[in-house]
Tab-separated table of N, CA and C in Angstrom:
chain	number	residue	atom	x	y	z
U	1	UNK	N	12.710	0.010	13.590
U	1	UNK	CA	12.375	-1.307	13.074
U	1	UNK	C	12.959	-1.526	11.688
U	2	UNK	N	13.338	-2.624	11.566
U	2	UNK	CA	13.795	-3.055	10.126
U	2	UNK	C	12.467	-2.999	8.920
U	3	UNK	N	12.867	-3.528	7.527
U	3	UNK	CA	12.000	-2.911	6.266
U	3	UNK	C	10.934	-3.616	6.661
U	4	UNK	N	9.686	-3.898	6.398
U	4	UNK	CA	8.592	-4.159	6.073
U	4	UNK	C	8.796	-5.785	5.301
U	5	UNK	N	7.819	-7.071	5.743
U	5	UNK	CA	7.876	-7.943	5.329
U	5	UNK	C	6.576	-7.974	4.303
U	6	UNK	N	6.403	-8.549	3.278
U	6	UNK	CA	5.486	-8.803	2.253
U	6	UNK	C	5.524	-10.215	2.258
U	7	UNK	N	4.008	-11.227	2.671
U	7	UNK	CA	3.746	-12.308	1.734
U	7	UNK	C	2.942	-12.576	0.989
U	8	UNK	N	3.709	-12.646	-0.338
U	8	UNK	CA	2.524	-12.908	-1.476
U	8	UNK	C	2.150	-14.679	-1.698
U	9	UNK	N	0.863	-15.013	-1.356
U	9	UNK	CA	0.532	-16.222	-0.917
U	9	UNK	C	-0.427	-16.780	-2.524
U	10	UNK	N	0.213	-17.550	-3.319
U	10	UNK	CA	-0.220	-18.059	-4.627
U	10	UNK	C	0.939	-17.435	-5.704
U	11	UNK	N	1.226	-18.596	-6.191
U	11	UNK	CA	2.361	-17.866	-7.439
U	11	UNK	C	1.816	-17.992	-8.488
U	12	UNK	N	0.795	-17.371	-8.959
U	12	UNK	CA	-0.032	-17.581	-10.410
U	12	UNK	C	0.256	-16.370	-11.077
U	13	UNK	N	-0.605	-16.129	-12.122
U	13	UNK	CA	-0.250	-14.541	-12.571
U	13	UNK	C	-0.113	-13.644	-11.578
U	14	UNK	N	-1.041	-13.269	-10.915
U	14	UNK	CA	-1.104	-12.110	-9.960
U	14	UNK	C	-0.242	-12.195	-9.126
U	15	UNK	N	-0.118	-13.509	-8.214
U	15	UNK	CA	0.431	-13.541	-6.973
U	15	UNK	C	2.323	-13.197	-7.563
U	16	UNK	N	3.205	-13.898	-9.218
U	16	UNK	CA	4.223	-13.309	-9.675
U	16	UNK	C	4.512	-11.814	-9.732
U	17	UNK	N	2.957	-11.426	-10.633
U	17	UNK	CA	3.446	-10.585	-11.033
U	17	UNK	C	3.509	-9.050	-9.802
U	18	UNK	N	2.569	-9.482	-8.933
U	18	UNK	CA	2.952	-8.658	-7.378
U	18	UNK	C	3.852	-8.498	-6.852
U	19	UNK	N	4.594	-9.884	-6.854
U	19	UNK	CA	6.182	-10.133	-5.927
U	19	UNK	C	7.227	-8.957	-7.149
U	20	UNK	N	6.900	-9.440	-8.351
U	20	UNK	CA	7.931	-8.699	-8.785
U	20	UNK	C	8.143	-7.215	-9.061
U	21	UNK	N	6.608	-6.569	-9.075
U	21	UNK	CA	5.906	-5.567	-9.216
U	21	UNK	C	6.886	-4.540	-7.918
U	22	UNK	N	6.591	-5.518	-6.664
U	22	UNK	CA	7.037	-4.734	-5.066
U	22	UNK	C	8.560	-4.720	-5.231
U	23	UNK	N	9.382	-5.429	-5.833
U	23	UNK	CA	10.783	-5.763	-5.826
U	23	UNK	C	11.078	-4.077	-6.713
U	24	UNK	N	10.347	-3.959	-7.704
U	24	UNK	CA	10.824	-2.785	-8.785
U	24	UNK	C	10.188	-1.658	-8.092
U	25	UNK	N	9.372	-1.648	-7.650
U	25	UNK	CA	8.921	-0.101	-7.311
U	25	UNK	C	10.342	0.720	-6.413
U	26	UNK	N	9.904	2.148	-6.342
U	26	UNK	CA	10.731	2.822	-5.541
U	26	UNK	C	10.436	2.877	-4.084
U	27	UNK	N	11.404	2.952	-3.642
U	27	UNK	CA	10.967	2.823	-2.190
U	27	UNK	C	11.581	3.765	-1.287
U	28	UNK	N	11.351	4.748	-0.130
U	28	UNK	CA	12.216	5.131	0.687
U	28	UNK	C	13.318	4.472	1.310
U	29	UNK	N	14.127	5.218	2.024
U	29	UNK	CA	15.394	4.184	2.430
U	29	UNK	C	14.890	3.641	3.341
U	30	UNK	N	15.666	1.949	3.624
U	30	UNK	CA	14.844	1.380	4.279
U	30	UNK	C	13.796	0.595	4.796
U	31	UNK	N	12.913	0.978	3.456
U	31	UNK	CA	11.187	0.975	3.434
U	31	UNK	C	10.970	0.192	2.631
U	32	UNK	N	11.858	-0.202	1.807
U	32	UNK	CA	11.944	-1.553	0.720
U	32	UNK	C	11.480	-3.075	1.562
U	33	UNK	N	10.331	-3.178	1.436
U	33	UNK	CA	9.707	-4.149	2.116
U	33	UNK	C	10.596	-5.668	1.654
U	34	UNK	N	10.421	-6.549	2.164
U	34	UNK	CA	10.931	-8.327	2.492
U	34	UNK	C	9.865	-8.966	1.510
U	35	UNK	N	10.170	-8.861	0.513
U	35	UNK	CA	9.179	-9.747	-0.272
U	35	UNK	C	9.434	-11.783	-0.658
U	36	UNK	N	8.485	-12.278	0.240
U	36	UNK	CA	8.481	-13.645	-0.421
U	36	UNK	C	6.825	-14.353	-0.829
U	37	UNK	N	7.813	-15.187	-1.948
U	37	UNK	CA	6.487	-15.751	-2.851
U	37	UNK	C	6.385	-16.325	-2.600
U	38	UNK	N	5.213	-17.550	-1.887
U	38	UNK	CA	4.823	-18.693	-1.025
U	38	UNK	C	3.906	-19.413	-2.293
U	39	UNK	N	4.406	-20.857	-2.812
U	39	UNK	CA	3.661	-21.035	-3.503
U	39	UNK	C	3.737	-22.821	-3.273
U	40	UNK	N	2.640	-23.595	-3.607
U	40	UNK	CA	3.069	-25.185	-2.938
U	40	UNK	C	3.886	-25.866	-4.148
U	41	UNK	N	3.956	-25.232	-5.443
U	41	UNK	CA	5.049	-26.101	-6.290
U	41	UNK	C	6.077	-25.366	-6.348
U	42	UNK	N	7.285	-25.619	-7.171
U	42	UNK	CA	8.429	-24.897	-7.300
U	42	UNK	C	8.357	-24.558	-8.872
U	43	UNK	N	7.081	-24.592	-9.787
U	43	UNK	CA	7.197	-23.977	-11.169
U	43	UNK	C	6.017	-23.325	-11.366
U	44	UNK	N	6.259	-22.409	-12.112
U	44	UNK	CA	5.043	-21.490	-12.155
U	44	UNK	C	4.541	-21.973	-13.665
U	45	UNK	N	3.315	-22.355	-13.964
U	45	UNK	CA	2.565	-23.021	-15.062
U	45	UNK	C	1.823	-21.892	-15.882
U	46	UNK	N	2.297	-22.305	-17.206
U	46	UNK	CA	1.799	-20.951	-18.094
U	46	UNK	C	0.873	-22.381	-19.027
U	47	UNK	N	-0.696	-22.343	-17.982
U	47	UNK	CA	-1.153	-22.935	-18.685
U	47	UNK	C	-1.815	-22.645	-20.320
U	48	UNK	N	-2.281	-22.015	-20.530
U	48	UNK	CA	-2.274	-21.546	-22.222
U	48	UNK	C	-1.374	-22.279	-22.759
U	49	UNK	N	-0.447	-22.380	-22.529
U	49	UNK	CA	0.536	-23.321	-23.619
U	49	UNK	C	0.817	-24.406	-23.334
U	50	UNK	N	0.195	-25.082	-22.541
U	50	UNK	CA	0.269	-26.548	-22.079
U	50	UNK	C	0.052	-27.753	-23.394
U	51	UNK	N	-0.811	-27.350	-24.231
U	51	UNK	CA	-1.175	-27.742	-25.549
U	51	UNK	C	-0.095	-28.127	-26.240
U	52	UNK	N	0.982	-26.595	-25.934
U	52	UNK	CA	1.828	-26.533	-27.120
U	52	UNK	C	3.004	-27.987	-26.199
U	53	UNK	N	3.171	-27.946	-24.907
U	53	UNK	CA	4.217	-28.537	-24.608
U	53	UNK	C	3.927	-30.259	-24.669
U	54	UNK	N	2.173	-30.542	-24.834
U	54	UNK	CA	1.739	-32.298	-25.143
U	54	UNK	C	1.906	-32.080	-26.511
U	55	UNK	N	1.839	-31.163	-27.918
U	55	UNK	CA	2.045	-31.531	-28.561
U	55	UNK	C	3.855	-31.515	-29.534
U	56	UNK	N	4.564	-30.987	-28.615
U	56	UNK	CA	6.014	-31.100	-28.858
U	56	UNK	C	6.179	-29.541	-29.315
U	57	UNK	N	5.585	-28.234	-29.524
U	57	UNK	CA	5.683	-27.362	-29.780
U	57	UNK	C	6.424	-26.606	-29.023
U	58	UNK	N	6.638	-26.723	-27.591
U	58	UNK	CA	6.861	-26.052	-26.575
U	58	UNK	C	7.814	-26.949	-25.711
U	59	UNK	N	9.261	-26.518	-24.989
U	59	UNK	CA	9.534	-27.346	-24.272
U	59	UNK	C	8.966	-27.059	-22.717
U	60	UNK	N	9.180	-28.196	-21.719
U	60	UNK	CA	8.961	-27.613	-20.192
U	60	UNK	C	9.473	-26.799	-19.520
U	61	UNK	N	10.756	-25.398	-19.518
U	61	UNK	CA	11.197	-24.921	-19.164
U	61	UNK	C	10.126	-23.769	-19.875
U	62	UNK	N	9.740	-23.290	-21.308
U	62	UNK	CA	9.107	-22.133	-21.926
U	62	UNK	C	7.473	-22.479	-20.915
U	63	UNK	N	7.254	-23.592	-20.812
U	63	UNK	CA	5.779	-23.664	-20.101
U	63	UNK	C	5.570	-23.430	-18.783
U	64	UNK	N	6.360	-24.375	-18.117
U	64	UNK	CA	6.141	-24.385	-16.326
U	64	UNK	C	8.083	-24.119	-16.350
U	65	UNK	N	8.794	-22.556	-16.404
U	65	UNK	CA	9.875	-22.390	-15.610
U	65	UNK	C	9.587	-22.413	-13.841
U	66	UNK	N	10.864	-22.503	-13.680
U	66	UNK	CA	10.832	-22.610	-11.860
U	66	UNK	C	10.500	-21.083	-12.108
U	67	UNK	N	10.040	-21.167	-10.431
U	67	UNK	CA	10.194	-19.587	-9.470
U	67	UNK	C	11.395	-19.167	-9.545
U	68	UNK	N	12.288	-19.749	-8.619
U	68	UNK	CA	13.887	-19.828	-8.660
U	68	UNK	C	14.658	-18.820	-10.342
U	69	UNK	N	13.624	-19.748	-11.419
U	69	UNK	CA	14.478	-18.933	-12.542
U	69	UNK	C	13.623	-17.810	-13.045
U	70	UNK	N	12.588	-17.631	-12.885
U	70	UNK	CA	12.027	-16.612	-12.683
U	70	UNK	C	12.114	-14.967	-12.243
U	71	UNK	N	12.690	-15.779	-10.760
U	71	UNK	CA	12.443	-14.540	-9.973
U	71	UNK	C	14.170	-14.402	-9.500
U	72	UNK	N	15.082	-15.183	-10.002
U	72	UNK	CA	16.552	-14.501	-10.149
U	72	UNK	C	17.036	-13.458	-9.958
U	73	UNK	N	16.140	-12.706	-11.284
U	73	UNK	CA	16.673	-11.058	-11.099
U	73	UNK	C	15.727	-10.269	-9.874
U	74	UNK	N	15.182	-10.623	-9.579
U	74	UNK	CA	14.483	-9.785	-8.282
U	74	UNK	C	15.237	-10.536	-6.799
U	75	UNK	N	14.750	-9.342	-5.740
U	75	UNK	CA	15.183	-10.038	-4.449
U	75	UNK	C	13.738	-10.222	-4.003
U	76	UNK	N	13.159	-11.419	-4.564
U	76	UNK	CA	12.026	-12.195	-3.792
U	76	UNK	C	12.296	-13.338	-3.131
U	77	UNK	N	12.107	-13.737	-2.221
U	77	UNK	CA	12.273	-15.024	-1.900
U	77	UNK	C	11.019	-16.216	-2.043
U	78	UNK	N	11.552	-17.283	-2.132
U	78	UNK	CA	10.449	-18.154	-2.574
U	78	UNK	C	10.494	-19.488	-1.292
U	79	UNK	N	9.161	-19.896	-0.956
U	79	UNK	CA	9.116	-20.675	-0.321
U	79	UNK	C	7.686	-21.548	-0.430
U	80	UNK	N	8.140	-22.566	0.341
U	80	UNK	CA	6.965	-23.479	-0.227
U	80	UNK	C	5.293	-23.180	0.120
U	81	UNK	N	5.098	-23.554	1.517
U	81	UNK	CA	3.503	-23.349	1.347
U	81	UNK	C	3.281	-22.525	3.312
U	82	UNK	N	2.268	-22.316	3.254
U	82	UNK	CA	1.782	-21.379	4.563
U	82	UNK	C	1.384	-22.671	5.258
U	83	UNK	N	2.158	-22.824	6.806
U	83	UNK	CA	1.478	-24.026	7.634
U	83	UNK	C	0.407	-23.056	8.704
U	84	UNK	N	0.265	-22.146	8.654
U	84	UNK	CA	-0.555	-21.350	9.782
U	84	UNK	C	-0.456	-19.832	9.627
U	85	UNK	N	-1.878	-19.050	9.592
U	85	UNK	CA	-2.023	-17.909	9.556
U	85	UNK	C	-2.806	-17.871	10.581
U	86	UNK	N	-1.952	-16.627	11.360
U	86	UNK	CA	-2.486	-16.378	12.514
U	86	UNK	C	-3.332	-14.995	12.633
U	87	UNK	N	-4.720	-14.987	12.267
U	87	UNK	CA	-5.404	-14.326	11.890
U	87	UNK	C	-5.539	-13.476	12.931
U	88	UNK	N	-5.566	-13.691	14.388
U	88	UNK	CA	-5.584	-13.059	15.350
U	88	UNK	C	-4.777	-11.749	15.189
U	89	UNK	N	-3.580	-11.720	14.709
U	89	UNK	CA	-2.606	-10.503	14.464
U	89	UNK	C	-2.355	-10.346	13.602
U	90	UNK	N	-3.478	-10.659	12.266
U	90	UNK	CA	-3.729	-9.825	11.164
U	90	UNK	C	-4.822	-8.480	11.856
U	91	UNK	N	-6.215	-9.248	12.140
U	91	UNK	CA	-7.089	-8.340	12.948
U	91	UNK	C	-6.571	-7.323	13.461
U	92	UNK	N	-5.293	-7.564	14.321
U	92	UNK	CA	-5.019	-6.719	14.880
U	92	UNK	C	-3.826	-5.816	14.823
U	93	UNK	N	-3.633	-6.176	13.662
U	93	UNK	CA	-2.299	-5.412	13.217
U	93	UNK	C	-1.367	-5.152	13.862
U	94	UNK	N	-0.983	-6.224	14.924
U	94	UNK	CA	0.446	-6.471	15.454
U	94	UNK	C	1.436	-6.759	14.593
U	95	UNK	N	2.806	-6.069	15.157
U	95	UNK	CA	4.067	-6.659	14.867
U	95	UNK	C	4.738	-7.401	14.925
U	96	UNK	N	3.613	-8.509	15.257
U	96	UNK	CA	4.589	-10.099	14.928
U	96	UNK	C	4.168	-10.673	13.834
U	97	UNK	N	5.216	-11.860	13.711
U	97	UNK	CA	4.660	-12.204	12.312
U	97	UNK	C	2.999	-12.981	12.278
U	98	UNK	N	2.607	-12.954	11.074
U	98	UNK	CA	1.176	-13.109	10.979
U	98	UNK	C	1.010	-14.490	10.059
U	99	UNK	N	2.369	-15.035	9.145
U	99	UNK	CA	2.250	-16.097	8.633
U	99	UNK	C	3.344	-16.936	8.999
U	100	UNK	N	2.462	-18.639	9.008
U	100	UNK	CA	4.345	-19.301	9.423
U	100	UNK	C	4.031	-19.762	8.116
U	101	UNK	N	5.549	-19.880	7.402
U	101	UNK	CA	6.143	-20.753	6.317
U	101	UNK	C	6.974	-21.541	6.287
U	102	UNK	N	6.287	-22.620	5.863
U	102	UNK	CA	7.182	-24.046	5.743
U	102	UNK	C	7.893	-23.785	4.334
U	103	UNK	N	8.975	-24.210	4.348
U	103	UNK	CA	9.895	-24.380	2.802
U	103	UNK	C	9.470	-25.735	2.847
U	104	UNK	N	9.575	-25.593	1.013
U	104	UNK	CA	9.459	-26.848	0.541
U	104	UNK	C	10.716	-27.160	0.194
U	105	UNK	N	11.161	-28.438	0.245
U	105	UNK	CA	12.549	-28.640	0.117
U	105	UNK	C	12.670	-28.590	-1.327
U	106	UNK	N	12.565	-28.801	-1.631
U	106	UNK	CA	12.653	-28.433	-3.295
U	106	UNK	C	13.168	-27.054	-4.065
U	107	UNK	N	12.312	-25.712	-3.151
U	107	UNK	CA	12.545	-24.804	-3.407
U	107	UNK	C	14.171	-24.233	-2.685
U	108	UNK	N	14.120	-24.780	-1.941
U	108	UNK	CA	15.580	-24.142	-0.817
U	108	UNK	C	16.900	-24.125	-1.629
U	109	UNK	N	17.452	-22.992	-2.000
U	109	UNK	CA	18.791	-23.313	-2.598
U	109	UNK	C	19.886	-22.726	-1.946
C-alpha cells in the first residue's frame, strides 16, 4: 500500500501547527504519511493582533497570511472544507477513505 493519508480538520493553532509538525518529523521509507489541512477559509487568523491590524499597526498579510503562504515550505496540502465523514469506516478502521473533501476554489492553485 502507498504512505498513509493524514486529515487535519481546523486550521487554527493546533490544527497548523499538526500539519506542519507531521510534514517535519522522521519517517520510515515510505511511511511519510499524505498530509492535508482542511480548513473553510483560505487565511489562517492570528487573532491577538487583530487590534494591531484595525488600528494600522499591523498589515493583513502579518495578521491573517494565507495557508498557501504558510504552508509553502511543507508538503501539506490545503483544501477547503469536509462535505462528509463517513464515520462508519472510522469505527471500523477500514481502508477506504473516511473523509470526502470539497476544495474551496479559492484555495486550489
Amino acid at each position: 500500500p502507498g504512505a498513509p493519508r493524514v486529515v487535519v480538520i481546523g486550521g487554527g493553532f493546533g490544527g497548523l501547527y499538526t500539519a506542519v509538525r507531521l510534514s517535519e518529523l522522521f519517517w520510515p521509507r515510505n511511511k511519510m504519511p499524505q498530509v492535508t489541512l482542511v480548513d473553510q477559509s483560505e487565511r489562517f487568523v492570528f487573532k491577538p493582533l487583530l487590534y494591531e491590524l484595525l488600528t494600522g499597526g499591523a498589515d493583513e498579510n502579518e495578521v491573517a497570511p494565507s495557508f498557501l503562504q504558510l504552508l509553502a515550505p511543507y508538503p501539506v496540502r490545503v483544501h477547503g472544507w469536509v462535505s462528509k465523514l463517513h464515520a462508519s469506516a472510522v469505527l471500523r478502521e477500514e481502508l477506504r477513505p473516511c473523509v470526502s473533501i470539497q476544495p474551496a476554489p479559492a484555495l486550489v492553485s
